[in-house]
Amino acid sequence: MELKELRIGDLIAKIPIIQGGMGIGVSLSSLASAVANEGGIGTISGVQIGFREPDFATNPIEANLRAIGKEIRKAREKTKGIIAMNIMAAITNYELYVKKAVEEKIDLIISGAGLPLALPKLVKGTSTKIVPIVSSAKAAKVIIKSYLKHDRLPDAIVVEGPLAGGHLGFKMDEMLENKCMALKDIVKEVKELIGSFEAEYNFKIPVIAAGGIRSKEDLKELSEVGADGFQVASLFVPTVECDADDKFKLAYINAAEDDEMIIKSPVGMPARAIRTNFLTESMVSGNKASKCYRCLPGCNPASIPYCISAGLIDAVEGRDGLIFAGANLKGVNKLTTVKEVINNLIG
């Protein structure tokens, strides 16, 4: 199989692989720059990125803004490749964080967990590319029509299927009953949809397939239905370059098939995670938040089953917590390197 380079506007990735953004703190400058150095696109997760700043507990907004700048600059010191930032559309102060990343001249903003309709105005007059994440052709159409009101089209679209880790753009009952459309079918529908827009506006919109990609066979199948590139996340966790604690990486390596869970996140969306004591205890009695990091608008610490920020921070630092992961982890069974992961995928 011969894979073509991935072109997103004037950005050219020799390897058509985007490393998926994983927060909190799983994919920062170390992992992102390593992927970029191999010719792919490395992604820094902007979600609660300031968790290691000394004033994070008392001033999370300023801590996050400061850390966005630090991590982008650190990545730039380590690579001349393409660096993206993933920022969830659902988070509080979303526009503030996007603007900060744009000020730091990030190459791309990748955004999902909600419809990122504000992106065109936030990058206006800059070279930063905008890449929304969708899980259906319907969502892609809504985004494209919204962007056209700003005389803009998405520079690429990530199509995320039901096997992805983290927050998922499907209904809970569909996930639990395994009734979701397969990734390859969603890619095909989105590819057909954007074809008319590409022809009308003479503008190429690459389609990036994402969610549960594990092998070169997956890449071949998805490229046959029109995928121009591939977003891969979970495979990059048990690498020496990943920014998470080694205990976090071991959770992926040691996960059995029945350890993969579909949960309802405090974000209000279904999500895929690895079974931990933190999660099972939350289902029984809840883990009430001791403090609020103000990460989600309308979040009431008194009524949620657990604090998503606290759970994710504990996990990435090696404690019992919340660990998002994609499906089919049985092949993710050893500590490896970014180079080896990419070589296994593309040959």
GROMACS .gro file of C-alpha atoms in nm:
model
  347
    1MET     CA    1   0.000   0.000   0.000
    2GLU     CA    2   0.134   0.340  -0.098
    3LEU     CA    3   0.000   0.634   0.104
    4LYS     CA    4  -0.001   0.983  -0.038
    5GLU     CA    5   0.116   1.286   0.158
    6LEU     CA    6  -0.153   1.479   0.343
    7ARG     CA    7  -0.211   1.834   0.223
    8ILE     CA    8  -0.414   2.070   0.442
    9GLY     CA    9  -0.402   2.404   0.265
   10ASP     CA   10  -0.035   2.494   0.235
   11LEU     CA   11   0.066   2.245   0.505
   12ILE     CA   12   0.212   1.918   0.377
   13ALA     CA   13   0.257   1.615   0.602
   14LYS     CA   14   0.477   1.354   0.436
   15ILE     CA   15   0.304   1.085   0.645
   16PRO     CA   16  -0.079   1.115   0.634
   17ILE     CA   17  -0.115   1.049   1.006
   18ILE     CA   18  -0.242   1.295   1.266
   19GLN     CA   19  -0.173   1.198   1.626
   20GLY     CA   20  -0.499   1.247   1.812
   21GLY     CA   21  -0.514   1.498   2.095
   22MET     CA   22  -0.544   1.331   2.438
   23GLY     CA   23  -0.609   1.523   2.755
   24ILE     CA   24  -0.550   1.600   3.026
   25GLY     CA   25  -0.174   1.607   2.967
   26VAL     CA   26  -0.140   1.280   2.774
   27SER     CA   27  -0.034   1.449   2.451
   28LEU     CA   28   0.175   1.757   2.511
   29SER     CA   29   0.491   1.886   2.341
   30SER     CA   30   0.696   1.567   2.380
   31LEU     CA   31   0.456   1.333   2.197
   32ALA     CA   32   0.340   1.594   1.946
   33SER     CA   33   0.692   1.692   1.840
   34ALA     CA   34   0.800   1.328   1.809
   35VAL     CA   35   0.515   1.256   1.566
   36ALA     CA   36   0.588   1.574   1.372
   37ASN     CA   37   0.954   1.475   1.343
   38GLU     CA   38   0.847   1.150   1.175
   39GLY     CA   39   0.658   1.347   0.909
   40GLY     CA   40   0.309   1.327   1.059
   41ILE     CA   41   0.108   1.593   1.242
   42GLY     CA   42   0.156   1.608   1.618
   43THR     CA   43  -0.126   1.732   1.839
   44ILE     CA   44  -0.111   1.899   2.179
   45SER     CA   45  -0.427   1.863   2.387
   46GLY     CA   46  -0.538   2.202   2.515
   47VAL     CA   47  -0.787   2.064   2.767
   48GLN     CA   48  -0.694   2.181   3.119
   49ILE     CA   49  -0.338   2.202   2.990
   50GLY     CA   50  -0.228   2.416   3.285
   51PHE     CA   51  -0.283   2.142   3.543
   52ARG     CA   52   0.085   2.148   3.645
   53GLU     CA   53   0.100   2.526   3.685
   54PRO     CA   54   0.131   2.630   4.054
   55ASP     CA   55  -0.183   2.845   4.048
   56PHE     CA   56  -0.404   2.599   3.855
   57ALA     CA   57  -0.635   2.526   4.148
   58THR     CA   58  -0.699   2.893   4.222
   59ASN     CA   59  -0.668   3.047   3.875
   60PRO     CA   60  -0.724   2.776   3.612
   61ILE     CA   61  -0.792   3.015   3.323
   62GLU     CA   62  -0.460   3.200   3.351
   63ALA     CA   63  -0.279   2.872   3.418
   64ASN     CA   64  -0.423   2.719   3.102
   65LEU     CA   65  -0.341   3.022   2.888
   66ARG     CA   66   0.015   3.026   3.017
   67ALA     CA   67   0.059   2.654   2.955
   68ILE     CA   68  -0.078   2.676   2.599
   69GLY     CA   69   0.201   2.918   2.516
   70LYS     CA   70   0.465   2.711   2.695
   71GLU     CA   71   0.374   2.381   2.528
   72ILE     CA   72   0.352   2.526   2.178
   73ARG     CA   73   0.690   2.695   2.218
   74LYS     CA   74   0.846   2.376   2.362
   75ALA     CA   75   0.714   2.178   2.064
   76ARG     CA   76   0.858   2.436   1.824
   77GLU     CA   77   1.200   2.395   1.987
   78LYS     CA   78   1.188   2.019   1.923
   79THR     CA   79   1.055   2.009   1.567
   80LYS     CA   80   1.020   2.194   1.241
   81GLY     CA   81   0.717   1.977   1.162
   82ILE     CA   82   0.345   2.045   1.181
   83ILE     CA   83   0.189   2.100   1.524
   84ALA     CA   84  -0.185   2.112   1.595
   85MET     CA   85  -0.381   2.185   1.910
   86ASN     CA   86  -0.698   2.000   2.003
   87ILE     CA   87  -0.946   2.208   2.201
   88MET     CA   88  -1.289   2.072   2.298
   89ALA     CA   89  -1.576   2.294   2.185
   90ALA     CA   90  -1.765   2.208   2.505
   91ILE     CA   91  -1.518   2.362   2.751
   92THR     CA   92  -1.554   2.692   2.934
   93ASN     CA   93  -1.353   2.978   2.780
   94TYR     CA   94  -1.317   2.786   2.454
   95GLU     CA   95  -1.275   3.100   2.245
   96LEU     CA   96  -1.014   3.240   2.482
   97TYR     CA   97  -0.801   2.927   2.456
   98VAL     CA   98  -0.834   2.907   2.076
   99LYS     CA   99  -0.728   3.272   2.044
  100LYS     CA  100  -0.421   3.207   2.259
  101ALA     CA  101  -0.316   2.910   2.044
  102VAL     CA  102  -0.366   3.119   1.731
  103GLU     CA  103  -0.154   3.400   1.881
  104GLU     CA  104   0.120   3.140   1.930
  105LYS     CA  105   0.091   3.062   1.557
  106ILE     CA  106  -0.031   2.706   1.598
  107ASP     CA  107  -0.058   2.535   1.258
  108LEU     CA  108  -0.402   2.381   1.308
  109ILE     CA  109  -0.689   2.390   1.554
  110ILE     CA  110  -0.867   2.052   1.572
  111SER     CA  111  -1.195   2.071   1.761
  112GLY     CA  112  -1.482   1.840   1.853
  113ALA     CA  113  -1.699   1.740   2.153
  114GLY     CA  114  -1.962   1.978   2.020
  115LEU     CA  115  -1.989   2.176   1.699
  116PRO     CA  116  -1.696   2.423   1.675
  117LEU     CA  117  -1.893   2.687   1.487
  118ALA     CA  118  -1.692   2.982   1.621
  119LEU     CA  119  -1.362   2.876   1.460
  120PRO     CA  120  -1.380   3.089   1.140
  121LYS     CA  121  -1.399   3.418   1.330
  122LEU     CA  122  -1.130   3.308   1.577
  123VAL     CA  123  -0.867   3.244   1.309
  124LYS     CA  124  -0.965   3.523   1.069
  125GLY     CA  125  -0.663   3.699   0.923
  126THR     CA  126  -0.420   3.427   1.033
  127SER     CA  127  -0.262   3.123   0.870
  128THR     CA  128  -0.400   2.879   1.130
  129LYS     CA  129  -0.605   2.602   0.972
  130ILE     CA  130  -0.937   2.487   1.121
  131VAL     CA  131  -1.031   2.119   1.138
  132PRO     CA  132  -1.364   2.026   1.299
  133ILE     CA  133  -1.436   1.673   1.422
  134VAL     CA  134  -1.767   1.516   1.319
  135SER     CA  135  -1.931   1.177   1.354
  136SER     CA  136  -2.188   1.212   1.075
  137ALA     CA  137  -2.241   1.370   0.735
  138LYS     CA  138  -2.527   1.568   0.892
  139ALA     CA  139  -2.290   1.736   1.139
  140ALA     CA  140  -2.040   1.804   0.860
  141LYS     CA  141  -2.309   1.975   0.653
  142VAL     CA  142  -2.416   2.196   0.946
  143ILE     CA  143  -2.054   2.303   1.004
  144ILE     CA  144  -1.980   2.371   0.637
  145LYS     CA  145  -2.293   2.584   0.591
  146SER     CA  146  -2.211   2.776   0.909
  147TYR     CA  147  -1.852   2.839   0.796
  148LEU     CA  148  -1.969   2.961   0.456
  149LYS     CA  149  -2.151   3.247   0.631
  150HIS     CA  150  -1.801   3.363   0.724
  151ASP     CA  151  -1.674   3.308   0.366
  152ARG     CA  152  -1.474   3.011   0.491
  153LEU     CA  153  -1.462   2.636   0.451
  154PRO     CA  154  -1.301   2.387   0.691
  155ASP     CA  155  -0.943   2.317   0.588
  156ALA     CA  156  -0.999   1.948   0.664
  157ILE     CA  157  -1.256   1.737   0.847
  158VAL     CA  158  -1.184   1.462   1.101
  159VAL     CA  159  -1.449   1.189   1.081
  160GLU     CA  160  -1.454   1.006   1.413
  161GLY     CA  161  -1.624   0.670   1.437
  162PRO     CA  162  -1.774   0.482   1.735
  163LEU     CA  163  -1.450   0.299   1.826
  164ALA     CA  164  -1.270   0.617   1.932
  165GLY     CA  165  -1.164   0.692   2.287
  166GLY     CA  166  -1.289   0.985   2.492
  167HIS     CA  167  -1.606   1.171   2.404
  168LEU     CA  168  -1.815   1.028   2.122
  169GLY     CA  169  -2.065   1.193   1.891
  170PHE     CA  170  -2.321   0.914   1.914
  171LYS     CA  171  -2.623   0.843   2.134
  172MET     CA  172  -2.568   0.639   2.448
  173ASP     CA  173  -2.819   0.369   2.354
  174GLU     CA  174  -2.663   0.333   2.008
  175MET     CA  175  -2.322   0.278   2.167
  176LEU     CA  176  -2.445   0.027   2.424
  177GLU     CA  177  -2.645  -0.169   2.166
  178ASN     CA  178  -2.369  -0.154   1.904
  179LYS     CA  179  -2.598   0.015   1.650
  180CYS     CA  180  -2.364   0.292   1.534
  181MET     CA  181  -2.263   0.331   1.172
  182ALA     CA  182  -1.915   0.196   1.101
  183LEU     CA  183  -1.633   0.445   1.050
  184LYS     CA  184  -1.578   0.347   0.686
  185ASP     CA  185  -1.945   0.412   0.607
  186ILE     CA  186  -1.940   0.753   0.775
  187VAL     CA  187  -1.621   0.844   0.587
  188LYS     CA  188  -1.788   0.747   0.260
  189GLU     CA  189  -2.094   0.963   0.335
  190VAL     CA  190  -1.888   1.266   0.439
  191LYS     CA  191  -1.664   1.227   0.133
  192GLU     CA  192  -1.970   1.230  -0.094
  193LEU     CA  193  -2.113   1.532   0.087
  194ILE     CA  194  -1.805   1.750   0.060
  195GLY     CA  195  -1.750   1.662  -0.305
  196SER     CA  196  -2.018   1.910  -0.414
  197PHE     CA  197  -1.869   2.187  -0.199
  198GLU     CA  198  -1.518   2.117  -0.328
  199ALA     CA  199  -1.641   2.140  -0.687
  200GLU     CA  200  -1.844   2.457  -0.629
  201TYR     CA  201  -1.572   2.646  -0.441
  202ASN     CA  202  -1.264   2.486  -0.601
  203PHE     CA  203  -1.131   2.405  -0.256
  204LYS     CA  204  -0.991   2.073  -0.135
  205ILE     CA  205  -1.121   1.949   0.203
  206PRO     CA  206  -0.926   1.639   0.310
  207VAL     CA  207  -1.118   1.379   0.509
  208ILE     CA  208  -0.930   1.234   0.806
  209ALA     CA  209  -1.060   0.900   0.940
  210ALA     CA  210  -1.037   0.847   1.318
  211GLY     CA  211  -1.138   0.602   1.586
  212GLY     CA  212  -1.002   0.257   1.660
  213ILE     CA  213  -0.737   0.254   1.386
  214ARG     CA  214  -0.484  -0.017   1.472
  215SER     CA  215  -0.321  -0.155   1.157
  216LYS     CA  216  -0.213  -0.098   0.799
  217GLU     CA  217  -0.517  -0.305   0.701
  218ASP     CA  218  -0.738  -0.043   0.867
  219LEU     CA  219  -0.560   0.230   0.670
  220LYS     CA  220  -0.607   0.040   0.345
  221GLU     CA  221  -0.979  -0.015   0.405
  222LEU     CA  222  -1.038   0.349   0.494
  223SER     CA  223  -0.831   0.485   0.205
  224GLU     CA  224  -1.042   0.273  -0.033
  225VAL     CA  225  -1.357   0.462   0.075
  226GLY     CA  226  -1.191   0.800   0.033
  227ALA     CA  227  -0.997   0.883   0.351
  228ASP     CA  228  -0.712   1.123   0.276
  229GLY     CA  229  -0.550   1.085   0.617
  230PHE     CA  230  -0.583   0.905   0.949
  231GLN     CA  231  -0.602   1.024   1.309
  232VAL     CA  232  -0.445   0.778   1.552
  233ALA     CA  233  -0.437   0.826   1.928
  234SER     CA  234  -0.435   0.516   2.152
  235LEU     CA  235  -0.142   0.352   1.972
  236PHE     CA  236   0.077   0.647   2.073
  237VAL     CA  237   0.005   0.620   2.447
  238PRO     CA  238   0.243   0.334   2.537
  239THR     CA  239   0.540   0.508   2.374
  240VAL     CA  240   0.845   0.646   2.548
  241GLU     CA  241   0.765   0.989   2.403
  242CYS     CA  242   0.409   1.007   2.544
  243ASP     CA  243   0.374   1.274   2.811
  244ALA     CA  244   0.175   1.058   3.057
  245ASP     CA  245   0.309   0.873   3.361
  246ASP     CA  246   0.432   0.515   3.302
  247LYS     CA  247   0.145   0.378   3.514
  248PHE     CA  248  -0.098   0.541   3.270
  249LYS     CA  249   0.079   0.368   2.980
  250LEU     CA  250   0.066   0.035   3.163
  251ALA     CA  251  -0.312   0.066   3.193
  252TYR     CA  252  -0.327   0.049   2.812
  253ILE     CA  253  -0.075  -0.235   2.790
  254ASN     CA  254  -0.252  -0.445   3.057
  255ALA     CA  255  -0.615  -0.371   2.959
  256ALA     CA  256  -0.826  -0.679   2.891
  257GLU     CA  257  -1.114  -0.673   2.642
  258ASP     CA  258  -1.376  -0.652   2.918
  259ASP     CA  259  -1.193  -0.355   3.073
  260GLU     CA  260  -1.322  -0.125   2.797
  261MET     CA  261  -1.632   0.067   2.908
  262ILE     CA  262  -1.887   0.306   2.762
  263ILE     CA  263  -1.965   0.569   3.025
  264LYS     CA  264  -2.167   0.886   3.048
  265SER     CA  265  -1.925   1.173   3.091
  266PRO     CA  266  -2.000   1.485   3.295
  267VAL     CA  267  -1.959   1.662   2.960
  268GLY     CA  268  -2.300   1.509   2.881
  269MET     CA  269  -2.176   1.275   2.607
  270PRO     CA  270  -2.102   0.903   2.599
  271ALA     CA  271  -1.733   0.824   2.624
  272ARG     CA  272  -1.506   0.520   2.596
  273ALA     CA  273  -1.270   0.451   2.886
  274ILE     CA  274  -1.068   0.178   3.059
  275ARG     CA  275  -1.222   0.028   3.373
  276THR     CA  276  -1.057   0.163   3.687
  277ASN     CA  277  -1.148   0.164   4.058
  278PHE     CA  278  -1.221   0.534   4.018
  279LEU     CA  279  -1.489   0.463   3.756
  280THR     CA  280  -1.650   0.165   3.925
  281GLU     CA  281  -1.669   0.347   4.258
  282SER     CA  282  -1.821   0.648   4.083
  283MET     CA  283  -2.097   0.427   3.944
  284VAL     CA  284  -2.181   0.295   4.290
  285SER     CA  285  -2.146   0.594   4.519
  286GLY     CA  286  -1.999   0.880   4.317
  287ASN     CA  287  -1.677   1.071   4.373
  288LYS     CA  288  -1.795   1.414   4.473
  289ALA     CA  289  -1.575   1.703   4.368
  290SER     CA  290  -1.376   1.860   4.649
  291LYS     CA  291  -1.320   2.171   4.436
  292CYS     CA  292  -1.438   2.298   4.099
  293TYR     CA  293  -1.198   2.377   3.815
  294ARG     CA  294  -1.473   2.555   3.616
  295CYS     CA  295  -1.393   2.353   3.305
  296LEU     CA  296  -1.751   2.301   3.183
  297PRO     CA  297  -2.026   2.562   3.157
  298GLY     CA  298  -2.326   2.473   3.371
  299CYS     CA  299  -2.147   2.195   3.557
  300ASN     CA  300  -2.283   2.151   3.910
  301PRO     CA  301  -2.024   1.975   4.132
  302ALA     CA  302  -2.302   1.866   4.369
  303SER     CA  303  -2.487   1.663   4.105
  304ILE     CA  304  -2.218   1.510   3.879
  305PRO     CA  305  -2.100   1.151   3.944
  306TYR     CA  306  -1.735   1.263   3.948
  307CYS     CA  307  -1.512   1.556   3.857
  308ILE     CA  308  -1.377   1.489   3.509
  309SER     CA  309  -1.077   1.720   3.556
  310ALA     CA  310  -0.973   1.557   3.884
  311GLY     CA  311  -1.016   1.208   3.739
  312LEU     CA  312  -0.809   1.281   3.429
  313ILE     CA  313  -0.534   1.461   3.621
  314ASP     CA  314  -0.501   1.177   3.874
  315ALA     CA  315  -0.473   0.923   3.593
  316VAL     CA  316  -0.211   1.105   3.385
  317GLU     CA  317   0.003   1.147   3.697
  318GLY     CA  318  -0.009   0.774   3.773
  319ARG     CA  319  -0.288   0.759   4.031
  320ASP     CA  320  -0.626   0.586   4.016
  321GLY     CA  321  -0.842   0.798   3.789
  322LEU     CA  322  -1.018   0.835   3.456
  323ILE     CA  323  -0.845   0.685   3.150
  324PHE     CA  324  -1.002   0.739   2.809
  325ALA     CA  325  -0.902   0.492   2.537
  326GLY     CA  326  -1.010   0.369   2.198
  327ALA     CA  327  -1.150   0.020   2.137
  328ASN     CA  328  -0.952  -0.294   2.052
  329LEU     CA  329  -0.654  -0.251   2.283
  330LYS     CA  330  -0.550  -0.617   2.262
  331GLY     CA  331  -0.274  -0.528   2.015
  332VAL     CA  332  -0.153  -0.243   2.237
  333ASN     CA  333   0.056  -0.471   2.456
  334LYS     CA  334   0.407  -0.331   2.492
  335LEU     CA  335   0.605  -0.015   2.548
  336THR     CA  336   0.725   0.114   2.212
  337THR     CA  337   0.829   0.431   2.030
  338VAL     CA  338   0.658   0.678   1.800
  339LYS     CA  339   0.883   0.567   1.512
  340GLU     CA  340   0.786   0.203   1.560
  341VAL     CA  341   0.414   0.282   1.578
  342ILE     CA  342   0.429   0.474   1.249
  343ASN     CA  343   0.645   0.210   1.079
  344ASN     CA  344   0.398  -0.062   1.181
  345LEU     CA  345   0.114   0.139   1.031
  346ILE     CA  346   0.267   0.241   0.701
  347GLY     CA  347   0.540  -0.017   0.646
   0.00000   0.00000   0.00000
